[in-house]
PDB file of C-alpha atoms and ligand atoms in Angstrom:
ATOM      1  CA  UNK A   1      22.025 -36.259 -35.677  1.00 94.00           C
ATOM      2  CA  UNK A   2      21.239 -36.641 -32.030  1.00 97.00           C
ATOM      3  CA  UNK A   3      23.392 -34.287 -29.941  1.00 97.00           C
ATOM      4  CA  UNK A   4      24.081 -34.945 -26.286  1.00 98.00           C
ATOM      5  CA  UNK A   5      25.624 -32.005 -24.441  1.00 98.00           C
ATOM      6  CA  UNK A   6      27.883 -32.750 -21.502  1.00 98.00           C
ATOM      7  CA  UNK A   7      30.011 -30.664 -19.185  1.00 98.00           C
ATOM      8  CA  UNK A   8      33.498 -31.918 -19.889  1.00 98.00           C
ATOM      9  CA  UNK A   9      35.758 -34.679 -21.200  1.00 98.00           C
ATOM     10  CA  UNK A  10      35.114 -36.899 -18.225  1.00 98.00           C
ATOM     11  CA  UNK A  11      31.329 -36.737 -18.632  1.00 98.00           C
ATOM     12  CA  UNK A  12      31.654 -37.314 -22.371  1.00 98.00           C
ATOM     13  CA  UNK A  13      33.727 -40.442 -21.751  1.00 98.00           C
ATOM     14  CA  UNK A  14      31.296 -41.757 -19.126  1.00 98.00           C
ATOM     15  CA  UNK A  15      28.253 -41.198 -21.361  1.00 98.00           C
ATOM     16  CA  UNK A  16      29.973 -42.858 -24.315  1.00 98.00           C
ATOM     17  CA  UNK A  17      30.928 -45.840 -22.176  1.00 98.00           C
ATOM     18  CA  UNK A  18      27.341 -46.201 -20.895  1.00 98.00           C
ATOM     19  CA  UNK A  19      26.032 -46.197 -24.468  1.00 98.00           C
ATOM     20  CA  UNK A  20      28.565 -48.702 -25.717  1.00 98.00           C
ATOM     21  CA  UNK A  21      28.090 -51.061 -22.776  1.00 98.00           C
ATOM     22  CA  UNK A  22      24.305 -51.042 -23.082  1.00 97.00           C
ATOM     23  CA  UNK A  23      24.588 -51.843 -26.822  1.00 98.00           C
ATOM     24  CA  UNK A  24      27.005 -54.627 -26.001  1.00 98.00           C
ATOM     25  CA  UNK A  25      24.504 -56.119 -23.558  1.00 97.00           C
ATOM     26  CA  UNK A  26      21.943 -56.147 -26.399  1.00 97.00           C
ATOM     27  CA  UNK A  27      24.355 -57.805 -28.836  1.00 98.00           C
ATOM     28  CA  UNK A  28      27.229 -59.714 -27.261  1.00 98.00           C
ATOM     29  CA  UNK A  29      28.872 -60.444 -30.616  1.00 98.00           C
ATOM     30  CA  UNK A  30      28.777 -56.869 -31.838  1.00 98.00           C
ATOM     31  CA  UNK A  31      31.227 -55.507 -34.392  1.00 98.00           C
ATOM     32  CA  UNK A  32      32.841 -52.403 -32.974  1.00 98.00           C
ATOM     33  CA  UNK A  33      34.550 -49.734 -35.035  1.00 98.00           C
ATOM     34  CA  UNK A  34      37.273 -48.072 -32.985  1.00 98.00           C
ATOM     35  CA  UNK A  35      39.299 -44.875 -33.160  1.00 98.00           C
ATOM     36  CA  UNK A  36      42.604 -43.832 -31.626  1.00 97.00           C
ATOM     37  CA  UNK A  37      43.878 -40.417 -30.513  1.00 94.00           C
ATOM     38  CA  UNK A  38      43.183 -38.420 -27.392  1.00 96.00           C
ATOM     39  CA  UNK A  39      39.399 -38.301 -27.680  1.00 98.00           C
ATOM     40  CA  UNK A  40      38.424 -41.962 -27.027  1.00 98.00           C
ATOM     41  CA  UNK A  41      41.091 -42.607 -24.388  1.00 98.00           C
ATOM     42  CA  UNK A  42      38.737 -41.719 -21.517  1.00 98.00           C
ATOM     43  CA  UNK A  43      36.050 -43.959 -23.013  1.00 98.00           C
ATOM     44  CA  UNK A  44      38.508 -46.868 -23.143  1.00 98.00           C
ATOM     45  CA  UNK A  45      39.532 -46.211 -19.528  1.00 98.00           C
ATOM     46  CA  UNK A  46      35.860 -46.428 -18.495  1.00 98.00           C
ATOM     47  CA  UNK A  47      35.352 -49.667 -20.440  1.00 98.00           C
ATOM     48  CA  UNK A  48      38.338 -51.194 -18.646  1.00 98.00           C
ATOM     49  CA  UNK A  49      37.065 -50.032 -15.268  1.00 98.00           C
ATOM     50  CA  UNK A  50      33.599 -51.447 -16.004  1.00 98.00           C
ATOM     51  CA  UNK A  51      35.093 -54.736 -17.227  1.00 98.00           C
ATOM     52  CA  UNK A  52      37.034 -55.068 -13.968  1.00 98.00           C
ATOM     53  CA  UNK A  53      34.182 -54.027 -11.693  1.00 98.00           C
ATOM     54  CA  UNK A  54      31.181 -55.575 -13.451  1.00 98.00           C
ATOM     55  CA  UNK A  55      32.734 -58.241 -15.647  1.00 97.00           C
ATOM     56  CA  UNK A  56      31.290 -56.949 -18.925  1.00 98.00           C
ATOM     57  CA  UNK A  57      32.712 -59.351 -21.471  1.00 98.00           C
ATOM     58  CA  UNK A  58      34.174 -58.690 -24.932  1.00 98.00           C
ATOM     59  CA  UNK A  59      34.808 -62.378 -25.684  1.00 98.00           C
ATOM     60  CA  UNK A  60      32.455 -62.362 -28.633  1.00 98.00           C
ATOM     61  CA  UNK A  61      33.217 -58.850 -29.876  1.00 98.00           C
ATOM     62  CA  UNK A  62      35.048 -58.202 -33.128  1.00 98.00           C
ATOM     63  CA  UNK A  63      36.739 -54.837 -33.578  1.00 98.00           C
ATOM     64  CA  UNK A  64      37.928 -52.880 -36.590  1.00 98.00           C
ATOM     65  CA  UNK A  65      40.078 -49.799 -36.214  1.00 98.00           C
ATOM     66  CA  UNK A  66      39.784 -46.847 -38.505  1.00 98.00           C
ATOM     67  CA  UNK A  67      43.375 -46.352 -39.458  1.00 97.00           C
ATOM     68  CA  UNK A  68      47.103 -46.999 -39.161  1.00 97.00           C
ATOM     69  CA  UNK A  69      50.247 -45.198 -40.275  1.00 96.00           C
ATOM     70  CA  UNK A  70      51.973 -46.592 -43.352  1.00 95.00           C
ATOM     71  CA  UNK A  71      55.392 -48.064 -42.629  1.00 93.00           C
ATOM     72  CA  UNK A  72      54.899 -48.364 -38.891  1.00 93.00           C
ATOM     73  CA  UNK A  73      55.616 -51.641 -37.095  1.00 94.00           C
ATOM     74  CA  UNK A  74      52.829 -52.848 -34.759  1.00 95.00           C
ATOM     75  CA  UNK A  75      55.364 -52.864 -31.876  1.00 95.00           C
ATOM     76  CA  UNK A  76      56.197 -49.192 -32.415  1.00 94.00           C
ATOM     77  CA  UNK A  77      54.685 -47.228 -29.499  1.00 94.00           C
ATOM     78  CA  UNK A  78      53.356 -44.682 -31.994  1.00 94.00           C
ATOM     79  CA  UNK A  79      51.501 -47.264 -34.068  1.00 96.00           C
ATOM     80  CA  UNK A  80      47.769 -47.561 -33.684  1.00 96.00           C
ATOM     81  CA  UNK A  81      48.224 -51.315 -33.138  1.00 97.00           C
ATOM     82  CA  UNK A  82      50.257 -50.459 -30.053  1.00 97.00           C
ATOM     83  CA  UNK A  83      47.851 -47.743 -28.921  1.00 97.00           C
ATOM     84  CA  UNK A  84      44.880 -50.126 -29.008  1.00 98.00           C
ATOM     85  CA  UNK A  85      46.712 -52.919 -27.170  1.00 98.00           C
ATOM     86  CA  UNK A  86      47.907 -50.491 -24.536  1.00 98.00           C
ATOM     87  CA  UNK A  87      44.726 -48.413 -24.183  1.00 98.00           C
ATOM     88  CA  UNK A  88      42.166 -51.217 -24.315  1.00 98.00           C
ATOM     89  CA  UNK A  89      42.796 -54.710 -25.659  1.00 98.00           C
ATOM     90  CA  UNK A  90      45.379 -55.764 -23.039  1.00 98.00           C
ATOM     91  CA  UNK A  91      42.984 -54.882 -20.234  1.00 98.00           C
ATOM     92  CA  UNK A  92      39.736 -56.571 -21.311  1.00 98.00           C
ATOM     93  CA  UNK A  93      38.883 -60.141 -22.328  1.00 98.00           C
ATOM     94  CA  UNK A  94      38.635 -59.495 -26.077  1.00 98.00           C
ATOM     95  CA  UNK A  95      40.163 -62.245 -28.230  1.00 98.00           C
ATOM     96  CA  UNK A  96      43.122 -60.515 -29.904  1.00 97.00           C
ATOM     97  CA  UNK A  97      42.526 -62.532 -33.065  1.00 98.00           C
ATOM     98  CA  UNK A  98      39.161 -60.763 -33.344  1.00 98.00           C
ATOM     99  CA  UNK A  99      40.771 -57.308 -33.284  1.00 98.00           C
ATOM    100  CA  UNK A 100      41.665 -55.729 -36.600  1.00 98.00           C
ATOM    101  CA  UNK A 101      43.800 -52.710 -37.419  1.00 98.00           C
ATOM    102  CA  UNK A 102      44.895 -51.960 -41.013  1.00 97.00           C
ATOM    103  CA  UNK A 103      48.342 -53.361 -41.768  1.00 97.00           C
ATOM    104  CA  UNK A 104      50.615 -50.381 -42.417  1.00 95.00           C
ATOM    105  CA  UNK A 105      53.430 -52.723 -43.459  1.00 96.00           C
ATOM    106  CA  UNK A 106      51.526 -54.567 -46.188  1.00 95.00           C
ATOM    107  CA  UNK A 107      53.651 -55.265 -49.304  1.00 93.00           C
ATOM    108  CA  UNK A 108      50.785 -54.164 -51.493  1.00 93.00           C
ATOM    109  CA  UNK A 109      48.918 -51.461 -49.560  1.00 91.00           C
ATOM    110  CA  UNK A 110      46.140 -51.240 -52.176  1.00 92.00           C
ATOM    111  CA  UNK A 111      45.483 -54.953 -51.677  1.00 95.00           C
ATOM    112  CA  UNK A 112      45.397 -54.410 -47.907  1.00 96.00           C
ATOM    113  CA  UNK A 113      42.769 -51.679 -48.336  1.00 97.00           C
ATOM    114  CA  UNK A 114      40.560 -53.976 -50.410  1.00 97.00           C
ATOM    115  CA  UNK A 115      41.051 -56.843 -47.949  1.00 97.00           C
ATOM    116  CA  UNK A 116      40.109 -54.618 -45.009  1.00 98.00           C
ATOM    117  CA  UNK A 117      36.790 -53.481 -46.487  1.00 98.00           C
ATOM    118  CA  UNK A 118      35.952 -57.044 -47.553  1.00 98.00           C
ATOM    119  CA  UNK A 119      36.716 -58.360 -44.097  1.00 98.00           C
ATOM    120  CA  UNK A 120      34.366 -55.824 -42.483  1.00 98.00           C
ATOM    121  CA  UNK A 121      31.570 -56.710 -44.883  1.00 97.00           C
ATOM    122  CA  UNK A 122      32.194 -60.467 -44.479  1.00 98.00           C
ATOM    123  CA  UNK A 123      31.708 -59.984 -40.742  1.00 98.00           C
ATOM    124  CA  UNK A 124      28.334 -58.360 -41.366  1.00 98.00           C
ATOM    125  CA  UNK A 125      29.431 -54.713 -41.137  1.00 98.00           C
ATOM    126  CA  UNK A 126      30.140 -52.462 -38.173  1.00 98.00           C
ATOM    127  CA  UNK A 127      27.360 -52.191 -35.587  1.00 98.00           C
ATOM    128  CA  UNK A 128      28.757 -49.169 -33.746  1.00 98.00           C
ATOM    129  CA  UNK A 129      31.540 -46.937 -35.027  1.00 98.00           C
ATOM    130  CA  UNK A 130      33.334 -44.647 -32.563  1.00 98.00           C
ATOM    131  CA  UNK A 131      34.691 -41.480 -34.178  1.00 98.00           C
ATOM    132  CA  UNK A 132      36.747 -38.463 -33.179  1.00 98.00           C
ATOM    133  CA  UNK A 133      37.053 -35.430 -35.418  1.00 98.00           C
ATOM    134  CA  UNK A 134      40.077 -33.460 -36.630  1.00 95.00           C
ATOM    135  CA  UNK A 135      40.184 -29.676 -36.417  1.00 94.00           C
ATOM    136  CA  UNK A 136      39.865 -29.640 -40.210  1.00 93.00           C
ATOM    137  CA  UNK A 137      36.833 -31.925 -40.104  1.00 96.00           C
ATOM    138  CA  UNK A 138      38.682 -35.147 -40.905  1.00 95.00           C
ATOM    139  CA  UNK A 139      37.218 -38.445 -39.756  1.00 97.00           C
ATOM    140  CA  UNK A 140      39.531 -41.427 -39.725  1.00 97.00           C
ATOM    141  CA  UNK A 141      42.366 -39.965 -41.790  1.00 95.00           C
ATOM    142  CA  UNK A 142      39.995 -38.773 -44.491  1.00 96.00           C
ATOM    143  CA  UNK A 143      41.335 -35.285 -45.060  1.00 93.00           C
ATOM    144  CA  UNK A 144      39.374 -32.429 -46.665  1.00 95.00           C
ATOM    145  CA  UNK A 145      38.851 -33.131 -50.358  1.00 95.00           C
ATOM    146  CA  UNK A 146      38.476 -36.905 -49.893  1.00 96.00           C
ATOM    147  CA  UNK A 147      35.662 -38.314 -52.017  1.00 97.00           C
ATOM    148  CA  UNK A 148      32.530 -39.213 -50.088  1.00 98.00           C
ATOM    149  CA  UNK A 149      32.590 -42.435 -52.143  1.00 98.00           C
ATOM    150  CA  UNK A 150      36.016 -43.494 -50.926  1.00 98.00           C
ATOM    151  CA  UNK A 151      36.543 -47.053 -49.711  1.00 98.00           C
ATOM    152  CA  UNK A 152      39.496 -47.863 -47.430  1.00 98.00           C
ATOM    153  CA  UNK A 153      42.505 -46.197 -49.048  1.00 98.00           C
ATOM    154  CA  UNK A 154      46.008 -44.760 -48.642  1.00 96.00           C
ATOM    155  CA  UNK A 155      46.198 -41.073 -47.748  1.00 95.00           C
ATOM    156  CA  UNK A 156      48.892 -38.445 -47.611  1.00 93.00           C
ATOM    157  CA  UNK A 157      48.454 -36.679 -44.287  1.00 91.00           C
ATOM    158  CA  UNK A 158      47.954 -32.930 -44.195  1.00 86.00           C
ATOM    159  CA  UNK A 159      50.599 -30.842 -42.482  1.00 91.00           C
ATOM    160  CA  UNK A 160      48.017 -29.712 -39.883  1.00 88.00           C
ATOM    161  CA  UNK A 161      47.167 -33.334 -39.043  1.00 87.00           C
ATOM    162  CA  UNK A 162      50.847 -34.267 -38.757  1.00 93.00           C
ATOM    163  CA  UNK A 163      51.400 -31.263 -36.468  1.00 92.00           C
ATOM    164  CA  UNK A 164      48.395 -32.204 -34.316  1.00 88.00           C
ATOM    165  CA  UNK A 165      49.765 -35.746 -33.945  1.00 88.00           C
ATOM    166  CA  UNK A 166      53.388 -34.649 -33.416  1.00 91.00           C
ATOM    167  CA  UNK A 167      52.706 -34.488 -29.660  1.00 89.00           C
ATOM    168  CA  UNK A 168      53.100 -38.267 -29.573  1.00 88.00           C
ATOM    169  CA  UNK A 169      56.474 -38.254 -31.414  1.00 92.00           C
ATOM    170  CA  UNK A 170      59.939 -36.839 -30.624  1.00 92.00           C
ATOM    171  CA  UNK A 171      59.665 -34.394 -33.507  1.00 93.00           C
ATOM    172  CA  UNK A 172      57.417 -33.490 -36.441  1.00 95.00           C
ATOM    173  CA  UNK A 173      59.902 -35.170 -38.805  1.00 94.00           C
ATOM    174  CA  UNK A 174      59.126 -38.519 -37.218  1.00 92.00           C
ATOM    175  CA  UNK A 175      55.377 -38.275 -37.915  1.00 94.00           C
ATOM    176  CA  UNK A 176      54.637 -40.519 -40.894  1.00 95.00           C
ATOM    177  CA  UNK A 177      53.431 -38.856 -44.072  1.00 95.00           C
ATOM    178  CA  UNK A 178      50.974 -41.557 -45.118  1.00 95.00           C
ATOM    179  CA  UNK A 179      48.285 -43.691 -43.519  1.00 96.00           C
ATOM    180  CA  UNK A 180      45.738 -46.337 -44.414  1.00 97.00           C
ATOM    181  CA  UNK A 181      42.274 -45.230 -43.454  1.00 98.00           C
ATOM    182  CA  UNK A 182      38.800 -46.618 -43.692  1.00 98.00           C
ATOM    183  CA  UNK A 183      37.146 -44.472 -46.356  1.00 98.00           C
ATOM    184  CA  UNK A 184      34.152 -42.209 -45.921  1.00 98.00           C
ATOM    185  CA  UNK A 185      32.004 -44.793 -47.685  1.00 98.00           C
ATOM    186  CA  UNK A 186      33.302 -47.529 -45.365  1.00 97.00           C
ATOM    187  CA  UNK A 187      32.491 -45.392 -42.304  1.00 98.00           C
ATOM    188  CA  UNK A 188      29.033 -44.474 -43.611  1.00 98.00           C
ATOM    189  CA  UNK A 189      28.165 -48.177 -43.981  1.00 98.00           C
ATOM    190  CA  UNK A 190      28.282 -48.511 -40.171  1.00 98.00           C
ATOM    191  CA  UNK A 191      24.855 -49.179 -38.716  1.00 98.00           C
ATOM    192  CA  UNK A 192      25.367 -46.627 -35.978  1.00 98.00           C
ATOM    193  CA  UNK A 193      27.961 -43.913 -35.356  1.00 98.00           C
ATOM    194  CA  UNK A 194      29.045 -42.293 -32.094  1.00 98.00           C
ATOM    195  CA  UNK A 195      31.060 -39.106 -32.598  1.00 98.00           C
ATOM    196  CA  UNK A 196      32.903 -37.714 -29.579  1.00 98.00           C
ATOM    197  CA  UNK A 197      33.963 -34.049 -29.527  1.00 98.00           C
ATOM    198  CA  UNK A 198      35.775 -32.407 -26.637  1.00 98.00           C
ATOM    199  CA  UNK A 199      37.803 -29.269 -26.011  1.00 98.00           C
ATOM    200  CA  UNK A 200      38.074 -25.744 -27.341  1.00 98.00           C
ATOM    201  CA  UNK A 201      40.408 -26.830 -30.148  1.00 97.00           C
ATOM    202  CA  UNK A 202      37.398 -28.597 -31.658  1.00 98.00           C
ATOM    203  CA  UNK A 203      34.917 -25.711 -31.243  1.00 98.00           C
ATOM    204  CA  UNK A 204      35.313 -24.452 -34.815  1.00 98.00           C
ATOM    205  CA  UNK A 205      34.910 -27.975 -36.221  1.00 98.00           C
ATOM    206  CA  UNK A 206      31.797 -28.458 -34.091  1.00 98.00           C
ATOM    207  CA  UNK A 207      30.344 -25.166 -35.364  1.00 98.00           C
ATOM    208  CA  UNK A 208      31.143 -26.085 -38.961  1.00 98.00           C
ATOM    209  CA  UNK A 209      29.621 -29.528 -38.551  1.00 98.00           C
ATOM    210  CA  UNK A 210      26.333 -28.134 -37.285  1.00 97.00           C
ATOM    211  CA  UNK A 211      26.086 -25.024 -39.430  1.00 97.00           C
ATOM    212  CA  UNK A 212      28.104 -25.695 -42.576  1.00 97.00           C
ATOM    213  CA  UNK A 213      26.945 -27.375 -45.752  1.00 98.00           C
ATOM    214  CA  UNK A 214      27.611 -30.985 -46.673  1.00 98.00           C
ATOM    215  CA  UNK A 215      30.851 -30.809 -48.601  1.00 98.00           C
ATOM    216  CA  UNK A 216      33.904 -32.948 -49.266  1.00 98.00           C
ATOM    217  CA  UNK A 217      35.929 -29.965 -48.022  1.00 98.00           C
ATOM    218  CA  UNK A 218      34.704 -30.852 -44.531  1.00 98.00           C
ATOM    219  CA  UNK A 219      34.594 -34.670 -44.427  1.00 98.00           C
ATOM    220  CA  UNK A 220      32.578 -35.000 -41.195  1.00 98.00           C
ATOM    221  CA  UNK A 221      29.706 -33.079 -42.817  1.00 98.00           C
ATOM    222  CA  UNK A 222      28.632 -36.310 -44.565  1.00 98.00           C
ATOM    223  CA  UNK A 223      27.531 -37.632 -41.170  1.00 98.00           C
ATOM    224  CA  UNK A 224      24.413 -35.478 -41.501  1.00 98.00           C
ATOM    225  CA  UNK A 225      23.266 -37.959 -44.149  1.00 98.00           C
ATOM    226  CA  UNK A 226      23.653 -40.983 -41.896  1.00 98.00           C
ATOM    227  CA  UNK A 227      20.435 -42.226 -40.329  1.00 98.00           C
ATOM    228  CA  UNK A 228      21.858 -43.010 -36.890  1.00 98.00           C
ATOM    229  CA  UNK A 229      24.513 -40.641 -35.551  1.00 98.00           C
ATOM    230  CA  UNK A 230      24.896 -39.564 -31.937  1.00 98.00           C
ATOM    231  CA  UNK A 231      27.294 -36.766 -31.049  1.00 98.00           C
ATOM    232  CA  UNK A 232      28.460 -36.374 -27.473  1.00 98.00           C
ATOM    233  CA  UNK A 233      30.062 -32.944 -27.161  1.00 98.00           C
ATOM    234  CA  UNK A 234      31.331 -31.030 -24.162  1.00 98.00           C
ATOM    235  CA  UNK A 235      30.871 -27.373 -23.259  1.00 98.00           C
ATOM    236  CA  UNK A 236      34.227 -26.252 -24.656  1.00 98.00           C
ATOM    237  CA  UNK A 237      33.539 -27.933 -27.989  1.00 98.00           C
ATOM    238  CA  UNK A 238      30.100 -26.333 -28.082  1.00 98.00           C
ATOM    239  CA  UNK A 239      31.408 -22.842 -27.212  1.00 97.00           C
ATOM    240  CA  UNK A 240      30.784 -21.399 -30.691  1.00 97.00           C
ATOM    241  CA  UNK A 241      27.364 -22.992 -31.107  1.00 94.00           C
ATOM    242  CA  UNK A 242      24.602 -20.783 -29.782  1.00 71.00           C
TER     243      UNK A 242
HETATM  244  C1  LIG B   1      42.092 -41.718 -35.083  1.00 55.23           C
HETATM  245  C2  LIG B   1      41.291 -40.981 -36.044  1.00 55.23           C
HETATM  246  C3  LIG B   1      41.326 -39.494 -36.135  1.00 55.23           C
HETATM  247  C4  LIG B   1      41.089 -38.817 -34.792  1.00 55.23           C
HETATM  248  C5  LIG B   1      41.166 -37.294 -34.945  1.00 55.23           C
HETATM  249  C6  LIG B   1      41.036 -36.579 -33.626  1.00 55.23           C
HETATM  250  O1  LIG B   1      41.897 -43.105 -35.245  1.00 55.23           O
HETATM  251  O2  LIG B   1      40.627 -41.600 -36.788  1.00 55.23           O
HETATM  252  O3  LIG B   1      40.342 -39.065 -37.044  1.00 55.23           O
HETATM  253  O4  LIG B   1      39.841 -39.174 -34.295  1.00 55.23           O
HETATM  254  O5  LIG B   1      42.397 -36.940 -35.518  1.00 55.23           O
HETATM  255  O6  LIG B   1      42.155 -36.874 -32.842  1.00 55.23           O
HETATM  256  P1  LIG B   1      42.190 -36.528 -31.279  1.00 55.23           P
HETATM  257  O7  LIG B   1      41.165 -37.375 -30.646  1.00 55.23           O
HETATM  258  O8  LIG B   1      43.584 -36.910 -30.843  1.00 55.23           O
HETATM  259  O9  LIG B   1      41.900 -35.085 -31.174  1.00 55.23           O
END
């Protein structure tokens, strides 16, 4: 794993945007794997700014998001469909029909999971996957204990994850209990992975990732086995790493 140390969230976002944009210039029809949450928001802001100022185009890009809550309508402001439209897609020239987020309303969720993995593979796989990390080491919504061999699947969210995400809802009760997530195996098939880690709340996870063993109890630890991972981490996230 290649680790890039930066000062703060803003520098992390700028560095990540530079990397993504230079890869996009190399491959205009790249397949991007995208995440939601607080971590990539600054990256998306930079991509929008760059698109407006320099005209970087996403016309030929296809995107696949990591996850979506089960039972949530795409129009719901807390859905990841909504987040992506609001945070990125509505502000760049990506063709919306080339953007993919798991369908949390699918009649047969298991079928949706299979369809999602097949669709990614039929497009030639993900060229660059953006990841954040949960305080418990989750990636996507793959909670501790998830099999490293998991394809896209339905998960029951841990209480700690629901609490961490409750800041976007009126109350904890409103946070869904289940999600569809790309599996660890699906994520590991990406050709390249960019993991962003910022803030003191992530310092323990950062320490564990660098110093802990590879175990399903800490899902992100599998990234050590991937041949092309870059981590951009800020000073607060690196506080426990000597
Ligand atoms: C979101 C996702 C999650 C988040 C993680 C960190 O699509 O896959 O794994 O990356 O929960 O969330 P933030 O960035 O809000 O700290």
